mmCIF file of C-alpha atoms in Angstrom:
data_model
loop_
_atom_site.group_PDB
_atom_site.id
_atom_site.type_symbol
_atom_site.label_atom_id
_atom_site.label_comp_id
_atom_site.label_asym_id
_atom_site.label_seq_id
_atom_site.Cartn_x
_atom_site.Cartn_y
_atom_site.Cartn_z
ATOM 1 C CA MET A 1 0.000 0.000 0.000
ATOM 2 C CA LYS A 2 1.316 3.443 -0.977
ATOM 3 C CA PRO A 3 -1.130 6.120 0.202
ATOM 4 C CA ALA A 4 -1.516 9.804 -0.538
ATOM 5 C CA LEU A 5 -3.573 12.295 1.448
ATOM 6 C CA LEU A 6 -5.938 14.391 -0.675
ATOM 7 C CA VAL A 7 -7.196 17.664 0.804
ATOM 8 C CA ILE A 8 -10.132 18.723 -1.352
ATOM 9 C CA ASP A 9 -11.546 22.267 -1.674
ATOM 10 C CA VAL A 10 -10.736 23.643 1.782
ATOM 11 C CA GLN A 11 -10.726 27.252 0.556
ATOM 12 C CA LYS A 12 -11.661 30.591 2.066
ATOM 13 C CA ALA A 13 -14.614 30.993 -0.328
ATOM 14 C CA PHE A 14 -16.512 28.199 1.386
ATOM 15 C CA PHE A 15 -16.513 29.722 4.876
ATOM 16 C CA LYS A 16 -19.890 31.331 4.129
ATOM 17 C CA ASN A 17 -22.039 30.922 7.214
ATOM 18 C CA PRO A 18 -21.659 29.780 10.831
ATOM 19 C CA GLU A 19 -22.767 26.183 10.200
ATOM 20 C CA THR A 20 -20.421 25.659 7.233
ATOM 21 C CA THR A 21 -17.583 27.427 9.031
ATOM 22 C CA GLN A 22 -18.005 25.164 12.065
ATOM 23 C CA SER A 23 -18.058 22.062 9.854
ATOM 24 C CA LEU A 24 -14.911 23.181 8.018
ATOM 25 C CA ASN A 25 -13.062 24.074 11.226
ATOM 26 C CA GLN A 26 -13.895 20.680 12.751
ATOM 27 C CA ALA A 27 -12.673 18.930 9.602
ATOM 28 C CA ILE A 28 -9.488 21.030 9.467
ATOM 29 C CA ALA A 29 -8.528 19.789 12.939
ATOM 30 C CA GLN A 30 -8.658 16.182 11.671
ATOM 31 C CA ILE A 31 -7.109 17.049 8.298
ATOM 32 C CA ASN A 32 -4.145 18.667 10.044
ATOM 33 C CA MET A 33 -3.615 15.510 12.103
ATOM 34 C CA GLY A 34 -3.532 13.567 8.830
ATOM 35 C CA ILE A 35 -1.133 16.087 7.304
ATOM 36 C CA GLU A 36 1.239 15.763 10.276
ATOM 37 C CA LEU A 37 1.169 11.976 10.040
ATOM 38 C CA PHE A 38 1.811 11.986 6.285
ATOM 39 C CA ARG A 39 4.684 14.463 6.695
ATOM 40 C CA GLU A 40 6.202 12.298 9.428
ATOM 41 C CA LYS A 41 5.995 9.246 7.140
ATOM 42 C CA ARG A 42 7.183 11.241 4.101
ATOM 43 C CA LEU A 43 4.054 10.357 2.156
ATOM 44 C CA PRO A 44 2.421 12.595 -0.470
ATOM 45 C CA ILE A 45 -0.039 15.304 0.535
ATOM 46 C CA ILE A 46 -1.968 16.779 -2.381
ATOM 47 C CA CYS A 47 -4.023 19.957 -2.189
ATOM 48 C CA ILE A 48 -6.958 20.211 -4.578
ATOM 49 C CA GLN A 49 -8.619 23.579 -5.155
ATOM 50 C CA HIS A 50 -11.840 24.314 -7.004
ATOM 51 C CA MET A 51 -12.029 27.068 -9.630
ATOM 52 C CA VAL A 52 -15.164 28.812 -10.934
ATOM 53 C CA LYS A 53 -14.489 31.608 -13.404
ATOM 54 C CA GLU A 54 -18.074 32.947 -13.263
ATOM 55 C CA ILE A 55 -17.824 33.756 -9.550
ATOM 56 C CA ASP A 56 -14.172 34.823 -9.632
ATOM 57 C CA LEU A 57 -12.981 31.794 -7.667
ATOM 58 C CA LEU A 58 -9.590 31.760 -9.348
ATOM 59 C CA PRO A 59 -5.907 31.532 -8.411
ATOM 60 C CA GLY A 60 -4.683 34.871 -7.151
ATOM 61 C CA THR A 61 -7.964 35.791 -5.479
ATOM 62 C CA GLU A 62 -8.304 35.704 -1.697
ATOM 63 C CA ARG A 63 -11.388 33.476 -1.927
ATOM 64 C CA PHE A 64 -9.334 30.830 -3.767
ATOM 65 C CA ASP A 65 -6.701 30.770 -1.023
ATOM 66 C CA LEU A 66 -6.448 28.198 1.748
ATOM 67 C CA PRO A 67 -7.320 29.174 5.310
ATOM 68 C CA GLU A 68 -4.281 29.945 7.456
ATOM 69 C CA SER A 69 -5.273 27.170 9.877
ATOM 70 C CA LEU A 70 -4.780 24.447 7.241
ATOM 71 C CA GLY A 71 -1.344 22.774 7.296
ATOM 72 C CA ILE A 72 -0.818 22.647 3.531
ATOM 73 C CA LEU A 73 2.560 23.983 2.371
ATOM 74 C CA PRO A 74 3.370 25.754 -0.909
ATOM 75 C CA ALA A 75 5.719 22.846 -1.729
ATOM 76 C CA ASP A 76 2.847 20.327 -1.575
ATOM 77 C CA PRO A 77 1.448 19.515 -5.024
ATOM 78 C CA HIS A 78 -1.594 21.648 -5.865
ATOM 79 C CA ILE A 79 -4.209 20.550 -8.390
ATOM 80 C CA HIS A 80 -6.768 23.050 -9.708
ATOM 81 C CA LYS A 81 -10.093 21.634 -10.852
ATOM 82 C CA THR A 82 -13.310 22.851 -12.429
ATOM 83 C CA TYR A 83 -15.453 19.745 -11.878
ATOM 84 C CA GLY A 84 -16.552 17.988 -8.700
ATOM 85 C CA ASN A 85 -14.431 14.941 -9.465
ATOM 86 C CA ALA A 86 -10.796 15.993 -8.953
ATOM 87 C CA PHE A 87 -9.701 13.533 -11.656
ATOM 88 C CA ASN A 88 -11.853 15.091 -14.386
ATOM 89 C CA LYS A 89 -9.623 17.068 -16.790
ATOM 90 C CA THR A 90 -6.773 17.494 -14.276
ATOM 91 C CA SER A 91 -3.286 16.054 -13.853
ATOM 92 C CA LEU A 92 -4.212 14.251 -10.605
ATOM 93 C CA GLU A 93 -4.179 10.719 -12.010
ATOM 94 C CA ALA A 94 -0.822 11.255 -13.741
ATOM 95 C CA LEU A 95 0.683 12.678 -10.540
ATOM 96 C CA LEU A 96 -0.553 9.736 -8.459
ATOM 97 C CA ARG A 97 0.765 7.211 -10.998
ATOM 98 C CA GLU A 98 4.134 9.009 -11.048
ATOM 99 C CA LEU A 99 4.242 8.805 -7.239
ATOM 100 C CA GLN A 100 3.222 5.124 -7.447
ATOM 101 C CA VAL A 101 0.240 5.776 -5.171
ATOM 102 C CA ASP A 102 -2.504 3.167 -5.006
ATOM 103 C CA THR A 103 -4.520 4.270 -1.951
ATOM 104 C CA LEU A 104 -6.121 7.660 -1.420
ATOM 105 C CA ILE A 105 -7.075 9.064 1.975
ATOM 106 C CA LEU A 106 -9.751 11.644 1.164
ATOM 107 C CA THR A 107 -10.503 14.725 3.231
ATOM 108 C CA GLY A 108 -12.094 18.100 2.616
ATOM 109 C CA TYR A 109 -15.176 19.917 1.421
ATOM 110 C CA CYS A 110 -17.997 19.328 0.318
ATOM 111 C CA ALA A 111 -18.687 15.794 1.531
ATOM 112 C CA GLU A 112 -21.663 14.998 -0.668
ATOM 113 C CA TYR A 113 -20.345 16.697 -3.801
ATOM 114 C CA CYS A 114 -16.629 17.044 -4.526
ATOM 115 C CA VAL A 115 -15.357 14.556 -1.938
ATOM 116 C CA LEU A 116 -17.855 11.885 -2.986
ATOM 117 C CA SER A 117 -17.313 12.588 -6.718
ATOM 118 C CA THR A 118 -13.547 12.226 -6.254
ATOM 119 C CA TYR A 119 -14.082 9.030 -4.231
ATOM 120 C CA ARG A 120 -16.065 7.503 -7.096
ATOM 121 C CA GLY A 121 -13.604 8.828 -9.680
ATOM 122 C CA ALA A 122 -10.802 7.096 -7.793
ATOM 123 C CA LEU A 123 -12.706 3.804 -7.904
ATOM 124 C CA ASP A 124 -13.179 4.165 -11.661
ATOM 125 C CA LEU A 125 -9.395 4.478 -12.047
ATOM 126 C CA ASP A 126 -8.620 1.464 -9.826
ATOM 127 C CA PHE A 127 -7.322 3.439 -6.853
ATOM 128 C CA THR A 128 -8.456 2.463 -3.358
ATOM 129 C CA PRO A 129 -10.220 5.502 -1.873
ATOM 130 C CA VAL A 130 -10.846 5.798 1.858
ATOM 131 C CA LEU A 131 -12.441 8.663 3.772
ATOM 132 C CA LEU A 132 -10.711 9.919 6.915
ATOM 133 C CA ARG A 133 -13.375 10.006 9.641
ATOM 134 C CA GLY A 134 -14.112 13.493 10.883
ATOM 135 C CA ALA A 135 -12.045 15.101 8.109
ATOM 136 C CA ILE A 136 -14.855 15.919 5.693
ATOM 137 C CA ALA A 137 -17.072 18.992 5.859
ATOM 138 C CA SER A 138 -20.327 20.147 4.309
ATOM 139 C CA ARG A 139 -22.532 23.196 4.021
ATOM 140 C CA ASN A 140 -25.221 20.815 5.276
ATOM 141 C CA PRO A 141 -23.435 18.825 8.020
ATOM 142 C CA VAL A 142 -26.295 16.325 8.387
ATOM 143 C CA ASN A 143 -25.086 14.872 5.059
ATOM 144 C CA ILE A 144 -21.671 13.923 6.463
ATOM 145 C CA PRO A 145 -22.830 10.750 8.283
ATOM 146 C CA PHE A 146 -24.561 9.582 5.100
ATOM 147 C CA VAL A 147 -21.358 9.990 3.082
ATOM 148 C CA GLU A 148 -19.274 8.344 5.806
ATOM 149 C CA ASN A 149 -21.698 5.417 6.160
ATOM 150 C CA VAL A 150 -21.921 4.439 2.496
ATOM 151 C CA ASN A 151 -18.207 4.525 1.695
ATOM 152 C CA ASP A 152 -14.994 3.054 3.064
ATOM 153 C CA ILE A 153 -13.859 5.062 6.057
ATOM 154 C CA ILE A 154 -10.926 4.902 8.443
ATOM 155 C CA SER A 155 -10.300 6.581 11.761
ATOM 156 C CA TYR A 156 -7.114 8.524 12.441
ATOM 157 C CA GLY A 157 -6.052 5.917 15.045
ATOM 158 C CA ILE A 158 -6.368 3.027 12.593
ATOM 159 C CA LEU A 159 -4.618 5.045 9.860
ATOM 160 C CA LYS A 160 -1.737 5.780 12.226
ATOM 161 C CA LYS A 161 -1.379 2.049 13.024
ATOM 162 C CA LEU A 162 -1.478 1.105 9.335
ATOM 163 C CA LEU A 163 1.278 3.590 8.508
ATOM 164 C CA SER A 164 3.521 2.479 11.366
#
């Protein structure tokens, strides 16, 4: 098993209201634990950011930026996408193949859209996708348990043991 951690769409633009902000902040706490573990094990961490030209969600705008509380570094690979599925018309698959990754630990926003679309896209490409429990967020947090319950999920503690 060669895993990579994917951090999907945790961008300033999505901190829109108190409920979404709370969901994102809770997920960031778990995502950062995953980031620390992957850095310690020298495993790939890939940041995926959503772009929407029509609403000026583009590189170079503050809304496109990552929140300061997220542990992503400029040196981490960054993939920019325009579809929910992070594999659709991006270089993500090529990067993962180059890194010889076969397992994806998925985190980020929005659980029922981009995270789930990327999960299914990974399956279509014969990767093994796994959600990191507590590390996905939504504008409608009641959808998170549904997404976690119908897909493969792993807790931080189990992930840490697997990577030991």
